[in-house]
mmCIF file of C-alpha atoms in Angstrom:
data_model
loop_
_atom_site.group_PDB
_atom_site.id
_atom_site.type_symbol
_atom_site.label_atom_id
_atom_site.label_comp_id
_atom_site.label_asym_id
_atom_site.label_seq_id
_atom_site.Cartn_x
_atom_site.Cartn_y
_atom_site.Cartn_z
ATOM 1 C CA MET G 25 0.036 -0.008 -0.018
ATOM 2 C CA LYS G 26 1.291 3.424 -0.953
ATOM 3 C CA ASP G 27 2.004 5.900 1.874
ATOM 4 C CA TYR G 28 0.175 9.179 1.046
ATOM 5 C CA THR G 29 2.319 11.772 2.765
ATOM 6 C CA ILE G 30 2.449 15.470 2.343
ATOM 7 C CA GLN G 31 5.294 16.512 0.141
ATOM 8 C CA GLN G 32 7.731 19.175 1.221
ATOM 9 C CA THR G 33 5.745 21.678 -0.866
ATOM 10 C CA GLY G 34 2.802 21.117 1.510
ATOM 11 C CA GLN G 35 0.570 19.547 -1.171
ATOM 12 C CA PHE G 36 -0.729 16.019 -1.435
ATOM 13 C CA GLU G 37 0.566 13.939 -4.279
ATOM 14 C CA HIS G 38 -1.553 14.241 -7.375
ATOM 15 C CA GLU G 39 -2.151 10.492 -7.350
ATOM 16 C CA PHE G 40 -3.938 10.861 -4.000
ATOM 17 C CA TYR G 41 -6.745 12.897 -5.430
ATOM 18 C CA CYS G 42 -7.266 10.519 -8.353
ATOM 19 C CA THR G 43 -7.311 7.549 -5.973
ATOM 20 C CA LYS G 44 -9.914 9.102 -3.672
ATOM 21 C CA ILE G 45 -12.500 10.127 -6.298
ATOM 22 C CA GLY G 46 -11.352 7.954 -9.200
ATOM 23 C CA ARG G 47 -9.919 9.092 -12.523
ATOM 24 C CA GLY G 48 -13.370 9.426 -14.154
ATOM 25 C CA GLY G 49 -14.697 11.449 -11.215
ATOM 26 C CA TYR G 50 -11.715 13.813 -11.455
ATOM 27 C CA VAL G 51 -12.360 14.414 -15.196
ATOM 28 C CA LEU G 52 -16.096 14.873 -14.461
ATOM 29 C CA LEU G 53 -15.306 17.389 -11.741
ATOM 30 C CA ILE G 54 -13.171 19.405 -14.171
ATOM 31 C CA PHE G 55 -15.902 19.245 -16.839
ATOM 32 C CA LEU G 56 -18.602 20.364 -14.419
ATOM 33 C CA SER G 57 -16.412 23.181 -13.123
ATOM 34 C CA PHE G 58 -15.821 24.336 -16.668
ATOM 35 C CA TYR G 59 -19.470 24.103 -17.625
ATOM 36 C CA VAL G 60 -20.908 25.700 -14.523
ATOM 37 C CA LEU G 61 -18.325 28.310 -13.692
ATOM 38 C CA LEU G 62 -15.964 29.056 -16.583
ATOM 39 C CA ILE G 63 -18.417 29.335 -19.527
ATOM 40 C CA PRO G 64 -20.558 32.000 -17.749
ATOM 41 C CA LEU G 65 -17.341 33.772 -16.715
ATOM 42 C CA PHE G 66 -16.113 33.832 -20.338
ATOM 43 C CA ILE G 67 -19.465 35.186 -21.494
ATOM 44 C CA LEU G 68 -19.262 37.892 -18.819
ATOM 45 C CA LEU G 69 -15.718 38.773 -19.843
ATOM 46 C CA HIS G 70 -16.855 39.094 -23.475
ATOM 47 C CA GLU G 71 -19.496 41.512 -22.358
ATOM 48 C CA VAL G 72 -17.020 43.402 -20.183
ATOM 49 C CA GLY G 73 -15.043 43.849 -23.406
ATOM 50 C CA HIS G 74 -18.004 45.605 -24.960
ATOM 51 C CA GLY G 75 -18.310 47.705 -21.892
ATOM 52 C CA LEU G 76 -14.657 48.679 -21.895
ATOM 53 C CA GLY G 77 -14.859 49.589 -25.549
ATOM 54 C CA ALA G 78 -17.826 51.891 -24.861
ATOM 55 C CA VAL G 79 -16.267 53.428 -21.713
ATOM 56 C CA PHE G 80 -12.837 54.114 -23.364
ATOM 57 C CA ALA G 81 -14.369 55.562 -26.483
ATOM 58 C CA SER G 82 -17.051 57.717 -24.832
ATOM 59 C CA ASP G 83 -18.452 59.091 -21.592
ATOM 60 C CA SER G 84 -21.352 56.601 -21.616
ATOM 61 C CA GLU G 85 -22.573 54.479 -18.717
ATOM 62 C CA VAL G 86 -22.641 50.796 -19.657
ATOM 63 C CA HIS G 87 -24.845 48.075 -18.204
ATOM 64 C CA ILE G 88 -23.414 44.609 -18.495
ATOM 65 C CA TYR G 89 -25.827 41.693 -18.141
ATOM 66 C CA LEU G 90 -25.021 38.058 -17.520
ATOM 67 C CA GLY G 91 -28.510 36.733 -18.183
ATOM 68 C CA ILE G 92 -31.345 38.551 -19.827
ATOM 69 C CA LYS G 93 -32.303 42.183 -19.230
ATOM 70 C CA SER G 94 -35.240 41.972 -16.943
ATOM 71 C CA GLU G 95 -36.729 43.276 -13.665
ATOM 72 C CA LYS G 96 -35.294 40.177 -11.891
ATOM 73 C CA ASN G 97 -31.766 40.901 -13.113
ATOM 74 C CA LYS G 98 -31.014 43.958 -10.913
ATOM 75 C CA GLU G 99 -27.713 45.758 -10.622
ATOM 76 C CA ASN G 100 -25.348 43.809 -8.350
ATOM 77 C CA PHE G 101 -22.402 46.231 -8.300
ATOM 78 C CA LYS G 102 -20.721 48.996 -10.205
ATOM 79 C CA ILE G 103 -17.108 49.639 -11.192
ATOM 80 C CA GLY G 104 -16.725 53.185 -12.511
ATOM 81 C CA ARG G 105 -19.184 53.505 -15.372
ATOM 82 C CA LEU G 106 -19.673 49.786 -15.697
ATOM 83 C CA HIS G 107 -22.888 48.585 -14.001
ATOM 84 C CA PHE G 108 -23.057 44.742 -13.494
ATOM 85 C CA HIS G 109 -26.327 42.831 -13.550
ATOM 86 C CA ILE G 110 -25.457 39.199 -12.956
ATOM 87 C CA ILE G 111 -27.507 36.068 -12.664
ATOM 88 C CA TRP G 112 -26.108 32.624 -13.523
ATOM 89 C CA SER G 113 -26.624 32.209 -17.269
ATOM 90 C CA TYR G 114 -25.156 31.253 -20.618
ATOM 91 C CA THR G 115 -26.205 34.505 -22.302
ATOM 92 C CA GLY G 116 -24.918 38.013 -21.857
ATOM 93 C CA PHE G 117 -25.573 41.469 -23.165
ATOM 94 C CA ALA G 118 -24.075 44.954 -22.813
ATOM 95 C CA TYR G 119 -26.198 48.092 -23.169
ATOM 96 C CA TRP G 120 -24.904 51.660 -23.553
ATOM 97 C CA ASP G 121 -26.266 55.021 -24.420
ATOM 98 C CA ALA G 122 -27.874 55.219 -27.851
ATOM 99 C CA ARG G 123 -26.170 58.581 -28.446
ATOM 100 C CA LEU G 124 -22.803 57.045 -29.274
ATOM 101 C CA ASN G 125 -21.412 58.140 -32.623
ATOM 102 C CA LYS G 126 -20.270 55.671 -35.304
ATOM 103 C CA ARG G 127 -16.697 55.344 -34.050
ATOM 104 C CA GLN G 128 -17.762 54.877 -30.449
ATOM 105 C CA ARG G 129 -20.376 52.181 -31.333
ATOM 106 C CA ALA G 130 -17.724 50.397 -33.372
ATOM 107 C CA ALA G 131 -15.278 50.434 -30.428
ATOM 108 C CA ALA G 132 -17.998 49.125 -28.101
ATOM 109 C CA LEU G 133 -19.011 46.376 -30.498
ATOM 110 C CA ALA G 134 -15.430 45.291 -31.273
ATOM 111 C CA GLY G 135 -14.504 45.106 -27.557
ATOM 112 C CA GLY G 136 -16.366 41.794 -26.962
ATOM 113 C CA PRO G 137 -14.811 39.813 -29.778
ATOM 114 C CA LEU G 138 -11.439 41.333 -29.023
ATOM 115 C CA ILE G 139 -11.545 40.074 -25.444
ATOM 116 C CA SER G 140 -12.628 36.630 -26.668
ATOM 117 C CA LEU G 141 -9.699 36.577 -29.124
ATOM 118 C CA LEU G 142 -7.243 37.620 -26.341
ATOM 119 C CA LEU G 143 -8.621 34.872 -24.085
ATOM 120 C CA THR G 144 -8.239 32.386 -26.939
ATOM 121 C CA LEU G 145 -4.562 33.365 -27.292
ATOM 122 C CA LEU G 146 -3.949 33.284 -23.557
ATOM 123 C CA PHE G 147 -5.404 29.863 -23.078
ATOM 124 C CA GLY G 148 -3.702 28.586 -26.228
ATOM 125 C CA TRP G 149 -0.362 29.633 -24.746
ATOM 126 C CA LEU G 150 -1.256 28.096 -21.355
ATOM 127 C CA THR G 151 -2.204 24.864 -23.193
ATOM 128 C CA ASN G 152 1.195 24.787 -24.844
ATOM 129 C CA ILE G 153 3.272 25.368 -21.681
ATOM 130 C CA THR G 154 1.225 23.035 -19.410
ATOM 131 C CA SER G 155 2.217 19.405 -19.099
ATOM 132 C CA GLN G 156 -0.235 18.309 -16.409
ATOM 133 C CA ASN G 157 -2.999 16.480 -18.237
ATOM 134 C CA GLU G 158 -5.965 17.898 -16.325
ATOM 135 C CA LEU G 159 -4.789 21.487 -16.544
ATOM 136 C CA HIS G 160 -3.921 20.950 -20.128
ATOM 137 C CA GLN G 161 -7.514 19.788 -20.810
ATOM 138 C CA LEU G 162 -8.976 22.666 -18.890
ATOM 139 C CA PHE G 163 -6.845 25.255 -20.714
ATOM 140 C CA PHE G 164 -7.566 23.586 -24.059
ATOM 141 C CA GLY G 165 -11.349 23.608 -23.407
ATOM 142 C CA SER G 166 -11.067 27.318 -22.376
ATOM 143 C CA MET G 167 -9.176 28.118 -25.553
ATOM 144 C CA PHE G 168 -11.683 26.193 -27.700
ATOM 145 C CA PHE G 169 -14.732 27.853 -26.066
ATOM 146 C CA ASN G 170 -13.298 31.392 -26.433
ATOM 147 C CA LEU G 171 -12.297 30.657 -30.063
ATOM 148 C CA PHE G 172 -15.924 29.481 -30.693
ATOM 149 C CA GLN G 173 -17.241 32.623 -28.974
ATOM 150 C CA PHE G 174 -14.918 34.819 -31.040
ATOM 151 C CA ILE G 175 -15.848 33.234 -34.364
ATOM 152 C CA SER G 176 -19.598 33.053 -33.605
ATOM 153 C CA THR G 177 -19.740 36.741 -32.627
ATOM 154 C CA ILE G 178 -17.474 38.164 -35.328
ATOM 155 C CA ILE G 179 -19.178 36.453 -38.264
ATOM 156 C CA PRO G 180 -21.913 38.817 -39.639
ATOM 157 C CA VAL G 181 -25.088 36.891 -38.964
ATOM 158 C CA LYS G 182 -28.571 37.173 -37.405
ATOM 159 C CA TYR G 183 -28.697 34.387 -34.770
ATOM 160 C CA PRO G 184 -31.234 31.618 -35.534
ATOM 161 C CA ARG G 185 -33.921 30.342 -33.135
ATOM 162 C CA TRP G 186 -31.783 27.430 -31.939
ATOM 163 C CA MET G 187 -29.302 29.950 -30.380
ATOM 164 C CA GLY G 188 -31.702 30.379 -27.404
ATOM 165 C CA GLY G 189 -31.334 33.766 -25.684
ATOM 166 C CA TYR G 190 -29.502 35.203 -28.749
ATOM 167 C CA SER G 191 -32.295 34.207 -31.167
ATOM 168 C CA GLY G 192 -33.116 37.080 -33.508
ATOM 169 C CA HIS G 193 -30.294 39.244 -32.356
ATOM 170 C CA GLN G 194 -27.536 40.509 -34.725
ATOM 171 C CA SER G 195 -24.022 39.244 -34.087
ATOM 172 C CA ASP G 196 -21.318 41.790 -33.209
ATOM 173 C CA GLY G 197 -19.827 41.274 -36.676
ATOM 174 C CA LEU G 198 -23.110 42.085 -38.434
ATOM 175 C CA GLN G 199 -23.626 45.184 -36.311
ATOM 176 C CA LEU G 200 -20.015 46.299 -37.074
ATOM 177 C CA LEU G 201 -20.532 45.697 -40.801
ATOM 178 C CA ARG G 202 -23.742 47.754 -40.775
ATOM 179 C CA ILE G 203 -21.961 50.579 -38.969
ATOM 180 C CA MET G 204 -19.138 50.558 -41.529
ATOM 181 C CA LYS G 205 -21.662 50.643 -44.423
ATOM 182 C CA SER G 206 -23.800 53.396 -42.860
ATOM 183 C CA VAL G 207 -23.450 56.930 -44.152
ATOM 184 C CA ASN G 208 -23.506 58.741 -40.789
#
């Protein structure tokens, strides 16, 4: 029988965790953590990107929603001109003053996909430098989700019904394209 002692670093050996909950349980725990915590966080960060674009390009107040805009989704906290309305969700939106000019709207719209692209690059780099299998999988999944989010928001499209909370909304790319084509 193996002696599970604390290493000099003060951490249990990795094998100890896998033995206690089983290899499949460990992978399941990583998957659930990713699905329940990280995906909503990445969606929120995408929306923060929109908010930062609007705040840096204008003097607008920005309301960032994780979840739908409704009476139930009240403001939780505020950081500067960013107002956060957060309920656990897989959808997010950012709202700013309608009085933004063309350049300011473009900066706000580009901020979300830009953050998703930066997160893709960050997690791609972390995937490449990480040798521990579970962290490697977590970083790879994070990279893949943010890449998917970047691509699905930058392609000019009106979201179909099967996209749930985004159904009928225009992608960031379509809104940017329409701004570039507009005369004003």
